[in-house]
PDB file of C-alpha atoms in Angstrom:
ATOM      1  CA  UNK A   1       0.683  12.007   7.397  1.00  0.00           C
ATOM      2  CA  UNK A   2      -1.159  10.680   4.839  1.00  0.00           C
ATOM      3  CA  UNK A   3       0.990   7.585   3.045  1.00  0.00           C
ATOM      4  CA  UNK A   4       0.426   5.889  -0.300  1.00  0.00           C
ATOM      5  CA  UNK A   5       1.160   2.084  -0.733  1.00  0.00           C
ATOM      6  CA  UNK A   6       2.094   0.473  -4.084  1.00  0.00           C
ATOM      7  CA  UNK A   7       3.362  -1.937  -5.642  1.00  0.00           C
ATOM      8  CA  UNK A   8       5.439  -2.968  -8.881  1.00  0.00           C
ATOM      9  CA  UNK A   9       3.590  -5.103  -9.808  1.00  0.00           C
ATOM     10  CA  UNK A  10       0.584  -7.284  -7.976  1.00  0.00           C
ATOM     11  CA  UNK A  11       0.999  -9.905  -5.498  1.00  0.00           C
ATOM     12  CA  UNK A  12       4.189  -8.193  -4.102  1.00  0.00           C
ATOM     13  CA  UNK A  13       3.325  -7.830  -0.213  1.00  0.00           C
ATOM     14  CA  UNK A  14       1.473  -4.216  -0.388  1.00  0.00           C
ATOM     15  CA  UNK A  15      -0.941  -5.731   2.174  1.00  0.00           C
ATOM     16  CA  UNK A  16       1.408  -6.767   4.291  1.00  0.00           C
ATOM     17  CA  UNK A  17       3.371  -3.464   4.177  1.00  0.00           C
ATOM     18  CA  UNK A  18       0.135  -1.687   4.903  1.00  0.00           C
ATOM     19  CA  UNK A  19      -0.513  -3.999   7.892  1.00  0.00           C
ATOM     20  CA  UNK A  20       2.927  -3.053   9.146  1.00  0.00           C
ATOM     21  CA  UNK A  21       2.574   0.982   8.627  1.00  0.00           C
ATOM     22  CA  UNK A  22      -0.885   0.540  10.125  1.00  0.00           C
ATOM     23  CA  UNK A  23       0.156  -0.974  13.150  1.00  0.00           C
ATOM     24  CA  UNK A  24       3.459   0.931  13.314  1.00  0.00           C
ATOM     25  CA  UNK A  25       1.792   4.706  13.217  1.00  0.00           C
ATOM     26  CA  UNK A  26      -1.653   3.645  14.554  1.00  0.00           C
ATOM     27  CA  UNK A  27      -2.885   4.993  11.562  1.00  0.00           C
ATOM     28  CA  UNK A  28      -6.631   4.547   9.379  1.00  0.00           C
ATOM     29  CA  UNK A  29      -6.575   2.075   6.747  1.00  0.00           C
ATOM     30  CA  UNK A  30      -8.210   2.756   3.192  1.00  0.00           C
ATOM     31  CA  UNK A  31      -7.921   1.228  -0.120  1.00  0.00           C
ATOM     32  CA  UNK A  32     -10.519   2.790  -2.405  1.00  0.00           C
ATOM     33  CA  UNK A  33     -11.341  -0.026  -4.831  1.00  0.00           C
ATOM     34  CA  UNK A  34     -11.542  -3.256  -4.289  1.00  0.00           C
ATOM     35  CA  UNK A  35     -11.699  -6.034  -7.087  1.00  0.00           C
ATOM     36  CA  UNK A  36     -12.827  -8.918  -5.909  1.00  0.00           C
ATOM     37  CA  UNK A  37     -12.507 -11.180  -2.769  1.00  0.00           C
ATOM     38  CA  UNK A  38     -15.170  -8.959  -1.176  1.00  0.00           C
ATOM     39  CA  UNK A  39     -15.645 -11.519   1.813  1.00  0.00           C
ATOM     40  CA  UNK A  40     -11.898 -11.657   2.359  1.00  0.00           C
ATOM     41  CA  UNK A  41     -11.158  -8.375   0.941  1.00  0.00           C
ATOM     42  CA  UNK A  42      -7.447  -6.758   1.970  1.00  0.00           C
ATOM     43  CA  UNK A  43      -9.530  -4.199   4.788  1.00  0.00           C
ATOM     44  CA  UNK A  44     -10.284  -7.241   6.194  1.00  0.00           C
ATOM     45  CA  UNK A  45      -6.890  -8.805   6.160  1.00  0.00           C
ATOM     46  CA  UNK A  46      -6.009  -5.764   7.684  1.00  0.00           C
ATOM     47  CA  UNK A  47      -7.765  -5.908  10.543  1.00  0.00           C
ATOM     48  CA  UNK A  48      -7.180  -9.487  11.352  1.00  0.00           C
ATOM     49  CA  UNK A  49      -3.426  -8.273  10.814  1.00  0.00           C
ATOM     50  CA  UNK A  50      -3.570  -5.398  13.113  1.00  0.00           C
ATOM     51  CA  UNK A  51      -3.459  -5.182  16.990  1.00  0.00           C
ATOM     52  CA  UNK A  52      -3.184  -1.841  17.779  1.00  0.00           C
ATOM     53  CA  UNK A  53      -6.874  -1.366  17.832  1.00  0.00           C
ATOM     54  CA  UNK A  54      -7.295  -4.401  20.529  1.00  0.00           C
ATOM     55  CA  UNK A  55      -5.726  -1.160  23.181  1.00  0.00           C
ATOM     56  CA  UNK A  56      -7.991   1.500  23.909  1.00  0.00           C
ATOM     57  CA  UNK A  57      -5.939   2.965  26.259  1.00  0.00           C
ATOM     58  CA  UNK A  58      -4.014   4.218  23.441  1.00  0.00           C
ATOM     59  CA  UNK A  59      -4.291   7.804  22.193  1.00  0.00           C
ATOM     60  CA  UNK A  60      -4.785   6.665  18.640  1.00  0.00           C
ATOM     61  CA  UNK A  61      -6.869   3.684  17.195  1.00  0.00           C
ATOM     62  CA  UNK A  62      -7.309   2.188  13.974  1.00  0.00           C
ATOM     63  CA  UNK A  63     -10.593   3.027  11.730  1.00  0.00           C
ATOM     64  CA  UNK A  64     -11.165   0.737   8.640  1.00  0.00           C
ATOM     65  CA  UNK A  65     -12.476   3.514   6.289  1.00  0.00           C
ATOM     66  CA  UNK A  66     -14.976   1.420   3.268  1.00  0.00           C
ATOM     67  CA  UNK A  67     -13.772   1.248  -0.198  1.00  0.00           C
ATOM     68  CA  UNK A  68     -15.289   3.781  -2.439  1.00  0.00           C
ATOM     69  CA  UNK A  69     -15.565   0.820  -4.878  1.00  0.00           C
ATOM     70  CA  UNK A  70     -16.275  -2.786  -4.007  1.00  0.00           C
ATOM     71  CA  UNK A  71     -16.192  -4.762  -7.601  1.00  0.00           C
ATOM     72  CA  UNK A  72     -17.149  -8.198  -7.739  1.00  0.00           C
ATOM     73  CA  UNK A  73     -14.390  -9.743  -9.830  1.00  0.00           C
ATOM     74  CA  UNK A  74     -10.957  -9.858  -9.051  1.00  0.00           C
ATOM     75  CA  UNK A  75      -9.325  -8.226 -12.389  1.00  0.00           C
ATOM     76  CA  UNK A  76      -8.422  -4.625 -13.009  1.00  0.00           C
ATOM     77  CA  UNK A  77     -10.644  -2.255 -12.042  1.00  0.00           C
ATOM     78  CA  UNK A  78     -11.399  -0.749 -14.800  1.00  0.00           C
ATOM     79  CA  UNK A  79     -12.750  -4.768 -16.674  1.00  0.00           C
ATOM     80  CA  UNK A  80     -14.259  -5.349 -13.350  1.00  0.00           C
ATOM     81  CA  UNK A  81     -16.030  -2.379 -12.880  1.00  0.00           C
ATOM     82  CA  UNK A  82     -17.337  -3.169 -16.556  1.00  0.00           C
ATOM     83  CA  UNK A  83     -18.507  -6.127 -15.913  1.00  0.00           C
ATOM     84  CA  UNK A  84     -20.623  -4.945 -12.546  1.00  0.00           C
ATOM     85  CA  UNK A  85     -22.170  -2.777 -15.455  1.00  0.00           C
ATOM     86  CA  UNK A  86     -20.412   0.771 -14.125  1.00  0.00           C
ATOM     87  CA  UNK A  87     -17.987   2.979 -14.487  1.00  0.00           C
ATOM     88  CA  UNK A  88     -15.171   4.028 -12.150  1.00  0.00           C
ATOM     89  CA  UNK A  89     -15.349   8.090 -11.207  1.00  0.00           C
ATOM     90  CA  UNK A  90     -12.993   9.661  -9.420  1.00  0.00           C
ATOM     91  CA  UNK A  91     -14.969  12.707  -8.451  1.00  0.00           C
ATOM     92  CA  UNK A  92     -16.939   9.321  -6.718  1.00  0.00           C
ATOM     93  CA  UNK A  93     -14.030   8.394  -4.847  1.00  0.00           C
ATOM     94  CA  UNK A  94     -13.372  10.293  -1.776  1.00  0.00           C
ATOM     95  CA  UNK A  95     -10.629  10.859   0.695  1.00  0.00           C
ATOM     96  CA  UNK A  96     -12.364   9.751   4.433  1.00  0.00           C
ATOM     97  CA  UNK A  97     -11.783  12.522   6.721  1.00  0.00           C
ATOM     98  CA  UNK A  98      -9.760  11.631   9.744  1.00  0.00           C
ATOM     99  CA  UNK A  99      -7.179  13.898  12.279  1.00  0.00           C
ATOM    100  CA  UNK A 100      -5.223  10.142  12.206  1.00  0.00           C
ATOM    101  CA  UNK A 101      -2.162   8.758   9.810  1.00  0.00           C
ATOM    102  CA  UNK A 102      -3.855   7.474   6.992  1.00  0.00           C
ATOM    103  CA  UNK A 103      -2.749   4.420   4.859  1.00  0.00           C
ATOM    104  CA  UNK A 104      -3.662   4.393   1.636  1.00  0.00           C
ATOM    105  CA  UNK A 105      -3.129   1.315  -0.589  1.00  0.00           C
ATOM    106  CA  UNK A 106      -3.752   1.059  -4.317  1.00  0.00           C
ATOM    107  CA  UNK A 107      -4.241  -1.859  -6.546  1.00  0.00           C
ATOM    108  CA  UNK A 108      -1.854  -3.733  -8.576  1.00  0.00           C
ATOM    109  CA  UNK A 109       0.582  -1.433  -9.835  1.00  0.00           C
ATOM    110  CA  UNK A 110       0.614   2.421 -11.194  1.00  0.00           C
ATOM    111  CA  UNK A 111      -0.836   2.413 -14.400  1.00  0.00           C
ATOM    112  CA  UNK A 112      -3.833   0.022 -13.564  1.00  0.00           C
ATOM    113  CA  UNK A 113      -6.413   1.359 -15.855  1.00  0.00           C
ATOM    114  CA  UNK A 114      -9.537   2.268 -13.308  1.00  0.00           C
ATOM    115  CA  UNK A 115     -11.616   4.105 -16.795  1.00  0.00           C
ATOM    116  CA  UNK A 116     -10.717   4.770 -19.909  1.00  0.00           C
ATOM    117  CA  UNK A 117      -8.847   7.627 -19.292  1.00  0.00           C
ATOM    118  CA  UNK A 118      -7.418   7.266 -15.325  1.00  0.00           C
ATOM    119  CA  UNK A 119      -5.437   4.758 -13.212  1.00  0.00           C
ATOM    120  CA  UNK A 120      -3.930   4.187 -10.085  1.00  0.00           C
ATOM    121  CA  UNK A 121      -1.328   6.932 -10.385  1.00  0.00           C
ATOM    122  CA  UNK A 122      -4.000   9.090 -10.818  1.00  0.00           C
ATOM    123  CA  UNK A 123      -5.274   8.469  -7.117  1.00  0.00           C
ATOM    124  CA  UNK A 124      -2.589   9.369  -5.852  1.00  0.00           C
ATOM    125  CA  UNK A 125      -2.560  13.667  -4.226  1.00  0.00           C
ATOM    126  CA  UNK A 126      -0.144  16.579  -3.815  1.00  0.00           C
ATOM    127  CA  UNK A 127      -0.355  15.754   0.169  1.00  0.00           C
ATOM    128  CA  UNK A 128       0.159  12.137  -0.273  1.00  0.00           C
ATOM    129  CA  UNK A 129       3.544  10.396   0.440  1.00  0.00           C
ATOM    130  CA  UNK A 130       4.073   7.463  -1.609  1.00  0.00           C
ATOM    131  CA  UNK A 131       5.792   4.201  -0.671  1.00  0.00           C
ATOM    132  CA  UNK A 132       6.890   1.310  -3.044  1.00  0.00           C
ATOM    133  CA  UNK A 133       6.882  -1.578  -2.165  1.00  0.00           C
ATOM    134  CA  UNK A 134       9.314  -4.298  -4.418  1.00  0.00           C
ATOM    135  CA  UNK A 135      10.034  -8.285  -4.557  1.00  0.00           C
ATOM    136  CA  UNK A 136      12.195  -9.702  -6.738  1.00  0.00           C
ATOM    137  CA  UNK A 137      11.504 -11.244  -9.777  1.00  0.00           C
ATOM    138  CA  UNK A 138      13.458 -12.010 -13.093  1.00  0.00           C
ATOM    139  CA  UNK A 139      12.257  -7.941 -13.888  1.00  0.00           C
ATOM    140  CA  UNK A 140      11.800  -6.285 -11.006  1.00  0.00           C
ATOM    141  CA  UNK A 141      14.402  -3.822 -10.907  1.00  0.00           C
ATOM    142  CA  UNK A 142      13.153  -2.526 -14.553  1.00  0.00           C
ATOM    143  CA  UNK A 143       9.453  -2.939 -13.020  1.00  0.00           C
ATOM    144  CA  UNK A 144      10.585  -0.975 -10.165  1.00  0.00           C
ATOM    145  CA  UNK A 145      12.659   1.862 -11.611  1.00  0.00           C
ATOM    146  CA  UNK A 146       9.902   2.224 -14.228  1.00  0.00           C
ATOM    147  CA  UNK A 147       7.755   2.678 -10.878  1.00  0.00           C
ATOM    148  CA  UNK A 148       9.885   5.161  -9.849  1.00  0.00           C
ATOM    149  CA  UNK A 149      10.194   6.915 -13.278  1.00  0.00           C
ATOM    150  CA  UNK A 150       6.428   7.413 -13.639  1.00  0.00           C
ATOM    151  CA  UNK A 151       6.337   8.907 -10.048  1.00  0.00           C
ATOM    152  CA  UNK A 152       9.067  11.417 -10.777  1.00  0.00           C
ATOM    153  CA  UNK A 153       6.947  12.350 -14.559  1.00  0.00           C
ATOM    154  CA  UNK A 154       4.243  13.095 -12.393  1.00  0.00           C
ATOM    155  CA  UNK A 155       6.259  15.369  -9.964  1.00  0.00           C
ATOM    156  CA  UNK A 156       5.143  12.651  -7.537  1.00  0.00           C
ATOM    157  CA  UNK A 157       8.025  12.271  -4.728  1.00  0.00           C
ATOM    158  CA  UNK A 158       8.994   9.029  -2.703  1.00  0.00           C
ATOM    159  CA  UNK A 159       9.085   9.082   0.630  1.00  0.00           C
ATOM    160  CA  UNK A 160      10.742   5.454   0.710  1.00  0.00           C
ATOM    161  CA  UNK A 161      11.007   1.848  -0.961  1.00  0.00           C
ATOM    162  CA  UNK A 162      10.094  -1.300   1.017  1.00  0.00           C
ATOM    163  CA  UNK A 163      11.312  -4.963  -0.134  1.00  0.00           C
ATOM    164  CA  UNK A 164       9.331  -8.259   0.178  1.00  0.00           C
ATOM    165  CA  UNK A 165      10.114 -11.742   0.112  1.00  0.00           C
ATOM    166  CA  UNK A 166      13.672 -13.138  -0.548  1.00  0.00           C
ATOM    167  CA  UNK A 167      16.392 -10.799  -0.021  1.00  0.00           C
ATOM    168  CA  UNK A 168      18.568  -9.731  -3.310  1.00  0.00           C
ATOM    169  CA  UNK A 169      21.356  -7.785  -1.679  1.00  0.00           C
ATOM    170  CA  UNK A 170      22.877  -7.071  -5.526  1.00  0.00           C
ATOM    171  CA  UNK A 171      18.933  -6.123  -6.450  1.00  0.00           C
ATOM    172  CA  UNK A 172      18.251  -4.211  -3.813  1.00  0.00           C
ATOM    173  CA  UNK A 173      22.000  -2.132  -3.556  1.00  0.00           C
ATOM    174  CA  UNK A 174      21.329  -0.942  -7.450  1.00  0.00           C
ATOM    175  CA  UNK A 175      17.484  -0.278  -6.864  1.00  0.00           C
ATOM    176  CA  UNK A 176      18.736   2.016  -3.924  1.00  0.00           C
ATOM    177  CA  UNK A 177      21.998   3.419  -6.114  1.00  0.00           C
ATOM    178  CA  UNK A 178      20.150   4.160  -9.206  1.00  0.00           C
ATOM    179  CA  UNK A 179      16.764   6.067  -7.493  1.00  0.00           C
ATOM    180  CA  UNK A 180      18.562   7.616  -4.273  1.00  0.00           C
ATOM    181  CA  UNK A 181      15.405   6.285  -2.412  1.00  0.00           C
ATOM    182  CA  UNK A 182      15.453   5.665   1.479  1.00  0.00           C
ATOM    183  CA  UNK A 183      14.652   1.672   2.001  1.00  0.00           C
ATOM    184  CA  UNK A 184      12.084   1.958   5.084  1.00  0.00           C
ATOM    185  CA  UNK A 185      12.882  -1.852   5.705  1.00  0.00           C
ATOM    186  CA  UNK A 186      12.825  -5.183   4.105  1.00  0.00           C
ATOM    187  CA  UNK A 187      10.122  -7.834   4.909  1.00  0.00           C
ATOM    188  CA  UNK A 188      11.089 -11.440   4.668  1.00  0.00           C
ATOM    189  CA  UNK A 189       9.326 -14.984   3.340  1.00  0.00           C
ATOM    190  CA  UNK A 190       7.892 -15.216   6.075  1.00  0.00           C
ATOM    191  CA  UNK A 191       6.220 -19.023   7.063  1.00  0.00           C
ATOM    192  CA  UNK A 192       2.760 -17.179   8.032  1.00  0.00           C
ATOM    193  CA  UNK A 193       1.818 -13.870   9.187  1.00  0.00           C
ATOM    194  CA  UNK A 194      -0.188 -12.851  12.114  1.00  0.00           C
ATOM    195  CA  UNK A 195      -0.480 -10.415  14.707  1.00  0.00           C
ATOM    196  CA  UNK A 196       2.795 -11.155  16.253  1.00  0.00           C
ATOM    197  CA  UNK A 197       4.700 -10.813  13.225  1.00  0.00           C
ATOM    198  CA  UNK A 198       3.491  -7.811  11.995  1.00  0.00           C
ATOM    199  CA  UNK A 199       3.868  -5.990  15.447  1.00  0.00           C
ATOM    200  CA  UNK A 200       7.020  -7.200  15.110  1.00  0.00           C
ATOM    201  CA  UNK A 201       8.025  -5.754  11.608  1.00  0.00           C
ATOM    202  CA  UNK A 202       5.969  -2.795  12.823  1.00  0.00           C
ATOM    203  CA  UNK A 203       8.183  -2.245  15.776  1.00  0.00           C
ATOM    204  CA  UNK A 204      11.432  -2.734  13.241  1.00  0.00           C
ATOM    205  CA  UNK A 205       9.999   0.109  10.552  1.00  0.00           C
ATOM    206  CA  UNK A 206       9.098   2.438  13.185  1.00  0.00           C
ATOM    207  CA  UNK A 207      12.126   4.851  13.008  1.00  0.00           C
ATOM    208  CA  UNK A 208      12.282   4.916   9.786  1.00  0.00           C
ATOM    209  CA  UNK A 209       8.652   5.747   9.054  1.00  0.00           C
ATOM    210  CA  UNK A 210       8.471   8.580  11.760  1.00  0.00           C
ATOM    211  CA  UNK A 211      11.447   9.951   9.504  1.00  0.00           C
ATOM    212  CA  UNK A 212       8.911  10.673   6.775  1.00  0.00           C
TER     213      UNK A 212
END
């Protein structure tokens, strides 16, 4: 199973939900471009997040698969990628191969420019299962059924939403009325995250992610 993350916007927890799938499934980990933070990129919040690969007795461990892009300024990718003097290819940007779950995670939000012509949405493949993930905001439920509309333009299906932060019952009941979309689970403002908690949300999503 190969699983898309993103987001409806930026800062809305797609880290964090990839943390959680990744430890949940024991699946690989890749976000093709990176824009800045290189030293404390989100692969390596992932693996600080992650414990599954601490087990080798397991019959599945997590691989960290590198970014196809690592841009030096954190911006979109396609104004970052300017400024490190290239230009963002897609023919460049390769799927890793691996017989494990794989957890994809884009920047920002869909229509990210990455070129003059492409952007996130563009990333995403026919085999690929996407997830949202949505916090709310004075906007998100337009930000998030616009995310939903420009999936379903695309012919792009949703395998499920996830919600971050503060709950929103009346956000979250209309989000799910409107779309029709499965909520995986709902992470909340959490103090701190580490380990614990994410095996913990991990253990909570479970079900519903083997349901893909």
């Amino acid at each position: 199973m190969k699983l898309f993350i993103t987001g409806i916007s930026t800062d809305v927890g797609k880290t964090i939900a990839s943390a959680i799938i990744v430890e949940a499934l024991q699946a690989d980990y890749w976000k093709p471009i990176q824009a800045g933070d290189l030293n404390n990129s989100d692969s390596h919040k992932i693996k600080s997040y992650i414990s599954n690969d601490c087990h080798p007795e397991r019959s599945r461990r997590t691989i960290i698969h590198e970014n196809s892009y690592q841009l030096n300024t954190s911006a979109s990718p396609h104004f970052a990628a300017k400024i490190d003097g290239i230009s963002i290819d897609l023919k460049k940007i390769r799927e890793p191969k691996t017989k494990n779950h794989l957890v994809i995670e884009g920047a920002g939000g869909l229509l990210v420019p990455l070129n003059e012509t492409d952007c996130i949405i563009d990333l995403i493949q026919k085999d690929y299962k996407v997830i949202i993930v949505s916090r709310h905001y004075l906007g998100s439920i337009n930000h998030t059924l616009l995310t939903i509309e420009a999936l379903k333009n695309r012919k792009i299906s949703v395998a499920g939403i996830i919600f971050s932060g503060n709950e929103n019952k009346s956000t979250e009941a209309i989000i799910l009325n409107k779309s029709g979309i499965k909520c995986i689970g709902r992470i909340e403002h959490e103090p701190y995250f580490d380990q614990n908690v994410i095996r913990e949300y991990a253990n909570l999503f479970l079900k519903n992610l083997n349901e893909l």
